[in-house]
Coordinates of C-alpha atoms in Angstrom, one line a residue:
M1 CA 79.6 11.3 75.8
T2 CA 81.3 8.3 77.6
T3 CA 84.2 10.4 79.0
P4 CA 86.9 9.1 81.4
S5 CA 85.4 11.3 84.1
L6 CA 82.0 9.7 83.6
L7 CA 83.4 6.2 83.8
D8 CA 85.5 7.1 86.9
D9 CA 82.4 8.5 88.7
A10 CA 80.3 5.6 87.6
L11 CA 82.8 3.0 88.9
D12 CA 83.0 4.8 92.3
I13 CA 79.2 4.6 92.6
L14 CA 79.1 0.9 91.6
R15 CA 81.8 0.0 94.2
A16 CA 79.8 1.8 96.9
L17 CA 76.5 0.1 96.2
D18 CA 75.1 -2.2 98.9
P19 CA 74.2 -5.6 97.3
R20 CA 71.3 -6.0 99.7
A21 CA 69.9 -2.5 99.2
P22 CA 66.3 -2.1 97.8
R23 CA 66.3 -1.5 94.1
R24 CA 64.9 2.1 94.4
S25 CA 67.7 2.9 96.9
A26 CA 70.4 1.6 94.5
D27 CA 68.9 3.5 91.6
R28 CA 68.8 6.8 93.6
A29 CA 72.6 6.5 94.0
L30 CA 72.9 7.4 90.3
D31 CA 71.2 10.8 90.8
P32 CA 74.5 12.7 91.3
L33 CA 75.9 11.0 88.2
R34 CA 72.9 11.9 86.1
A35 CA 73.1 15.5 87.3
D36 CA 76.8 15.8 86.4
H37 CA 76.3 14.1 83.0
P38 CA 72.8 15.2 81.8
D39 CA 73.4 14.1 78.2
A40 CA 74.2 10.5 79.0
R41 CA 71.5 7.9 78.9
M42 CA 72.1 5.6 81.9
R43 CA 70.4 2.5 83.2
L44 CA 71.2 0.5 86.2
V45 CA 70.5 -3.3 85.9
G46 CA 70.8 -6.0 88.5
H47 CA 71.2 -9.7 88.7
R48 CA 69.8 -11.2 91.9
E49 CA 71.6 -14.2 93.4
A50 CA 68.9 -16.4 94.9
L51 CA 71.2 -18.3 97.3
E52 CA 72.2 -15.3 99.3
D53 CA 69.5 -12.8 98.2
S54 CA 72.1 -10.3 97.0
V55 CA 72.1 -8.2 93.8
H56 CA 75.1 -7.6 91.5
H57 CA 74.7 -4.3 89.7
G58 CA 75.8 -3.2 86.3
L59 CA 75.5 0.1 84.5
L60 CA 74.6 0.6 80.9
I61 CA 75.6 3.9 79.3
T62 CA 74.1 4.4 75.9
E63 CA 75.2 6.7 73.1
P64 CA 72.2 6.8 70.6
G65 CA 73.3 5.7 67.2
V66 CA 76.8 4.8 68.5
G67 CA 76.7 2.0 71.1
T68 CA 76.4 1.0 74.7
T69 CA 79.1 0.8 77.4
S70 CA 78.6 -1.9 80.0
L71 CA 80.3 -1.2 83.3
S72 CA 80.3 -3.4 86.4
W73 CA 82.4 -4.1 89.6
T74 CA 82.4 -7.3 91.7
P75 CA 84.0 -7.8 95.1
V76 CA 86.3 -10.7 95.6
T77 CA 83.6 -12.6 97.5
A78 CA 81.1 -12.5 94.6
V79 CA 80.7 -14.0 91.2
P80 CA 81.6 -11.5 88.4
W81 CA 78.8 -10.3 86.1
S82 CA 80.2 -12.1 83.0
L83 CA 80.2 -15.5 84.8
R84 CA 76.6 -15.2 86.1
G85 CA 73.7 -16.8 84.5
T86 CA 74.8 -20.5 84.6
Q87 CA 71.5 -22.3 84.7
R88 CA 70.6 -24.7 87.5
T89 CA 68.2 -27.5 86.9
A90 CA 65.5 -25.8 89.1
E91 CA 65.8 -22.6 87.1
S92 CA 64.1 -24.2 84.1
M93 CA 61.1 -25.1 86.3
L94 CA 58.1 -22.8 86.4
L95 CA 56.2 -24.4 89.3
R96 CA 55.5 -27.7 91.1
V97 CA 52.0 -28.8 92.1
N98 CA 51.7 -31.8 94.5
G99 CA 55.2 -32.8 93.5
E100 CA 54.4 -32.6 89.8
P101 CA 56.8 -30.2 88.0
L102 CA 56.1 -28.0 85.1
E103 CA 59.1 -26.7 83.1
I104 CA 59.1 -23.3 81.4
E105 CA 59.4 -24.9 77.9
E106 CA 56.4 -27.1 78.6
A107 CA 54.4 -24.1 79.9
M108 CA 55.2 -22.0 76.8
A109 CA 53.9 -24.8 74.6
Y110 CA 50.6 -24.9 76.6
L111 CA 50.4 -21.1 76.3
D112 CA 51.1 -21.0 72.6
V113 CA 47.5 -19.9 72.2
M114 CA 48.8 -16.5 73.4
W115 CA 50.3 -16.0 70.0
E116 CA 46.7 -15.6 68.8
Q117 CA 46.1 -12.9 71.5
T118 CA 48.3 -10.1 70.1
A119 CA 47.0 -7.6 72.6
L120 CA 48.5 -9.6 75.5
L121 CA 51.9 -9.8 73.7
E122 CA 51.8 -6.1 73.0
R123 CA 51.4 -5.6 76.8
L124 CA 54.5 -7.7 77.5
I125 CA 56.5 -5.5 75.1
A126 CA 55.1 -2.4 76.8
V127 CA 56.3 -3.7 80.2
C128 CA 59.9 -3.8 78.8
L129 CA 59.6 -0.3 77.1
V130 CA 58.2 1.3 80.3
R131 CA 60.8 -0.4 82.5
Q132 CA 63.6 0.9 80.2
E133 CA 62.2 4.5 80.2
L134 CA 61.9 4.6 84.0
A135 CA 65.4 3.2 84.4
E136 CA 66.8 6.0 82.2
H137 CA 64.5 8.7 83.5
P138 CA 63.4 7.7 87.0
V139 CA 60.3 9.0 88.7
R140 CA 61.1 9.9 92.3
L141 CA 58.6 9.5 95.1
D142 CA 59.2 10.8 98.6
A143 CA 57.9 9.0 101.7
A144 CA 54.6 11.0 101.7
E145 CA 53.9 10.4 98.0
L146 CA 54.7 6.7 98.4
Q147 CA 52.2 6.5 101.3
Q148 CA 49.5 8.2 99.2
A149 CA 50.2 5.8 96.4
M150 CA 49.9 2.8 98.9
D151 CA 46.6 4.1 100.3
A152 CA 45.2 4.5 96.7
F153 CA 46.4 1.1 95.7
R154 CA 44.7 -0.5 98.7
R155 CA 41.5 1.4 98.2
A156 CA 41.3 0.4 94.5
R157 CA 41.4 -3.2 95.6
G158 CA 39.1 -3.0 98.6
L159 CA 42.0 -3.7 101.0
L160 CA 40.6 -1.5 103.7
T161 CA 42.0 -3.3 106.8
P162 CA 45.5 -4.6 107.7
E163 CA 44.0 -8.1 107.7
A164 CA 42.6 -7.8 104.2
T165 CA 45.9 -6.5 103.0
E166 CA 47.9 -9.3 104.6
E167 CA 45.6 -11.9 103.1
W168 CA 45.9 -10.3 99.6
M169 CA 49.7 -10.4 100.0
R170 CA 49.7 -14.0 101.1
A171 CA 47.6 -15.1 98.2
R172 CA 50.2 -13.6 95.9
A173 CA 53.3 -14.6 97.9
L174 CA 54.3 -10.9 98.3
G175 CA 56.3 -9.6 101.2
H176 CA 56.2 -6.0 102.4
T177 CA 59.2 -4.9 100.3
A178 CA 57.7 -6.5 97.2
L179 CA 54.4 -4.8 97.8
E180 CA 56.2 -1.4 98.1
D181 CA 58.1 -2.1 94.9
L182 CA 54.8 -2.9 93.1
V183 CA 53.1 0.2 94.4
E184 CA 56.0 2.4 93.5
R185 CA 56.1 1.0 90.0
E186 CA 52.4 1.6 89.5
A187 CA 52.8 5.2 90.8
A188 CA 55.8 5.7 88.6
V189 CA 53.8 4.6 85.5
A190 CA 51.0 7.0 86.4
E191 CA 53.6 9.9 86.7
L192 CA 55.1 8.8 83.4
K193 CA 51.7 9.1 81.8
R194 CA 51.3 12.6 83.2
R195 CA 54.8 13.5 81.9
I196 CA 54.0 12.2 78.4
L197 CA 50.6 14.0 78.4
A198 CA 52.4 17.3 79.2
E199 CA 54.7 16.8 76.3
Q200 CA 52.2 15.7 73.7
A201 CA 48.7 16.4 74.8
P202 CA 46.0 15.0 72.4
D203 CA 43.0 16.9 71.2
V204 CA 40.1 16.6 73.6
A205 CA 37.9 16.2 70.5
A206 CA 39.5 12.8 70.0
L207 CA 37.4 11.6 73.0
D208 CA 34.1 12.7 71.5
R209 CA 31.6 9.9 71.1
A210 CA 28.6 9.2 68.8
R211 CA 25.5 7.1 69.3
V212 CA 24.8 5.3 66.1
A213 CA 22.4 2.9 64.4
W214 CA 23.6 0.2 62.0
V215 CA 21.7 -1.8 59.4
R216 CA 23.7 -4.8 58.2
F217 CA 23.3 -6.5 54.8
A218 CA 24.7 -9.7 53.3
D219 CA 24.9 -8.2 49.8
R220 CA 26.5 -4.9 48.7
S221 CA 23.7 -4.2 46.2
D222 CA 21.0 -4.3 48.9
A223 CA 23.1 -2.0 51.1
D224 CA 23.5 0.4 48.2
A225 CA 19.8 0.3 47.5
F226 CA 19.0 0.9 51.2
A227 CA 21.4 3.9 51.4
S228 CA 19.7 5.3 48.3
V229 CA 16.2 4.9 49.8
V230 CA 17.3 6.6 53.0
A231 CA 18.9 9.6 51.1
T232 CA 15.6 10.0 49.1
R233 CA 13.5 9.9 52.2
I234 CA 15.7 12.4 54.0
A235 CA 15.5 14.7 51.1
E236 CA 11.7 14.5 51.1
D237 CA 11.2 14.6 54.8
G238 CA 13.9 17.2 55.5
T239 CA 13.9 17.6 59.2
D240 CA 13.3 14.0 60.3
A241 CA 16.5 12.3 59.1
V242 CA 16.5 9.8 62.0
G243 CA 12.9 8.9 61.5
A244 CA 13.5 8.4 57.7
F245 CA 16.4 6.0 58.5
A246 CA 14.3 4.1 61.0
S247 CA 11.3 3.6 58.7
A248 CA 13.6 2.6 55.8
A249 CA 15.4 0.1 58.1
A250 CA 12.0 -1.4 59.3
G251 CA 10.8 -1.8 55.7
A252 CA 14.1 -3.3 54.5
Y253 CA 14.1 -5.7 57.5
A254 CA 10.6 -6.9 56.7
V255 CA 11.1 -7.6 53.0
S256 CA 14.7 -8.5 52.5
A257 CA 16.4 -11.7 53.5
T258 CA 19.8 -10.1 53.1
V259 CA 19.3 -7.8 56.1
T260 CA 21.3 -9.6 58.8
G261 CA 20.6 -7.2 61.7
V262 CA 19.7 -3.8 63.0
E263 CA 21.9 -2.7 65.9
F264 CA 22.6 0.4 68.1
G265 CA 25.9 1.3 69.7
E266 CA 28.4 4.0 70.6
V267 CA 31.6 4.7 68.8
A268 CA 34.4 7.3 68.7
A269 CA 33.1 10.4 66.8
E270 CA 36.1 10.2 64.5
V271 CA 34.8 6.8 63.2
V272 CA 31.8 8.7 61.6
D273 CA 33.9 11.8 60.8
H274 CA 32.3 13.8 63.6
G275 CA 29.0 13.9 61.7
G276 CA 26.1 15.5 63.4
P277 CA 22.8 13.7 64.3
G278 CA 21.1 12.3 61.2
T279 CA 24.3 11.9 59.2
V280 CA 24.3 8.7 57.1
S281 CA 27.4 6.9 55.9
G282 CA 28.2 3.7 54.1
P283 CA 27.9 1.1 52.9
T284 CA 31.2 0.0 54.5
R285 CA 32.6 -3.5 54.7
D286 CA 31.6 -5.3 57.9
G287 CA 33.1 -8.8 58.0
D288 CA 31.3 -10.9 55.4
G289 CA 28.7 -8.2 54.8
W290 CA 28.1 -4.5 54.5
R291 CA 26.6 -1.9 56.9
V292 CA 24.9 1.5 56.6
T293 CA 25.4 3.8 59.6
Q294 CA 23.4 6.8 60.9
V295 CA 24.5 9.1 63.7
L296 CA 21.7 9.4 66.3
A297 CA 23.4 11.7 68.8
T298 CA 26.9 13.3 69.5
L299 CA 28.4 13.2 72.9
P300 CA 31.2 15.8 73.3
A301 CA 33.9 15.0 75.8
A302 CA 33.3 16.8 79.1
A303 CA 36.1 18.2 81.2
G304 CA 36.9 16.4 84.4
P305 CA 39.1 13.8 86.1
G306 CA 37.7 11.0 83.9
T307 CA 38.6 12.9 80.7
D308 CA 42.0 13.7 82.0
R309 CA 42.7 10.0 82.6
L310 CA 41.5 9.1 79.1
L311 CA 43.7 11.8 77.6
A312 CA 46.7 10.5 79.5
D313 CA 46.0 7.0 78.4
A314 CA 45.6 8.1 74.7
A315 CA 49.0 10.0 74.9
F316 CA 50.6 7.0 76.6
E317 CA 49.4 4.6 73.9
R318 CA 50.7 6.9 71.2
W319 CA 54.1 7.0 73.0
L320 CA 54.1 3.2 73.3
A321 CA 53.3 2.8 69.6
G322 CA 56.2 5.0 68.7
R323 CA 58.6 3.1 71.0
R324 CA 57.4 -0.3 69.7
R325 CA 57.9 0.9 66.1
D326 CA 61.6 1.7 66.8
A327 CA 62.3 -1.2 69.2
R328 CA 64.4 -4.2 68.5
I329 CA 62.3 -7.1 69.7
E330 CA 63.4 -10.7 70.2
W331 CA 61.1 -13.5 71.1
F332 CA 62.6 -16.7 72.5
W333 CA 59.6 -19.0 72.3
G334 CA 56.5 -19.6 70.1
S335 CA 55.9 -18.6 66.5
A336 CA 57.1 -15.1 66.8
D337 CA 56.2 -14.2 63.2
K338 CA 52.5 -14.4 64.1
T339 CA 52.6 -11.1 65.9
P340 CA 52.4 -7.9 64.0
T341 CA 55.1 -6.2 66.2
A342 CA 57.5 -9.1 65.8
A343 CA 57.0 -9.4 62.1
A344 CA 57.5 -5.6 61.7
A345 CA 60.7 -5.8 63.8
A346 CA 62.1 -8.6 61.6
R347 CA 61.8 -6.5 58.4
P348 CA 65.1 -5.1 57.1

């Protein structure tokens, strides 16, 4: 896959890249190379030099199951890729408030509570996975599409005037180029979701919902007895399963100290095996107690833009789960073994 012609072509492109060009412009320079070598997985990476605001580019060419070739070129006036990364004192500093500095290591110690919030950590992993996917299989937006994405971005945040947009950018220390990059990334992720949905569309029935009632018990024996009473009343009343459940719940709540609550809610229909109205299930474990559940109504997913977005999100989450499962993940701070993903990645 990594043939001499591929390496020659890649080196020509790296030599021609403008170190001050926007990232999307530099990445587009790879399009002819990708077209000539469609089987190669290529990713352009950059290291920004803060002093002169220039970017040194490197190219990673991956052969799955074999290895990765790293290729770079540096003009005589710049620091070679292999010698970059020497840390300055300020680079270990996260921020300074009224002259009081906070270093990254200290900040990570304060944020150690994040290790209890695994959903946030999974999002950080997802950022890396999505970035890698878009680097290897870019999403291209022309000027009109980028403008549409910018308009949608501003509408979603209530930035309906130039003044409001400028104020929003100042609050986040964003320049116009950074804002365009942010909007383009958001639009690229949306297009990636549509691409994944087209490849692995989930069943619309997965979005069906069910309205349910729960009766919670402290003891399993009382939950079993309640489920038995409900089944008997349903058999006797026949058509009024919901009424039988409600009357049994009211009676149990009145006489049993082990009833810890009667609640109503909405769940995915698959949680109750797509049971129809009146279906009773349980007891099932619920924290320190047990619950018996009845389906009150079923709500099939309706076609429309909202459903399309949910389907795209579901397909995207499945794609992310697969990528996380196969990823090599390295954490450089905190107790990494607290996270399910990190623990799974550490297994042989």
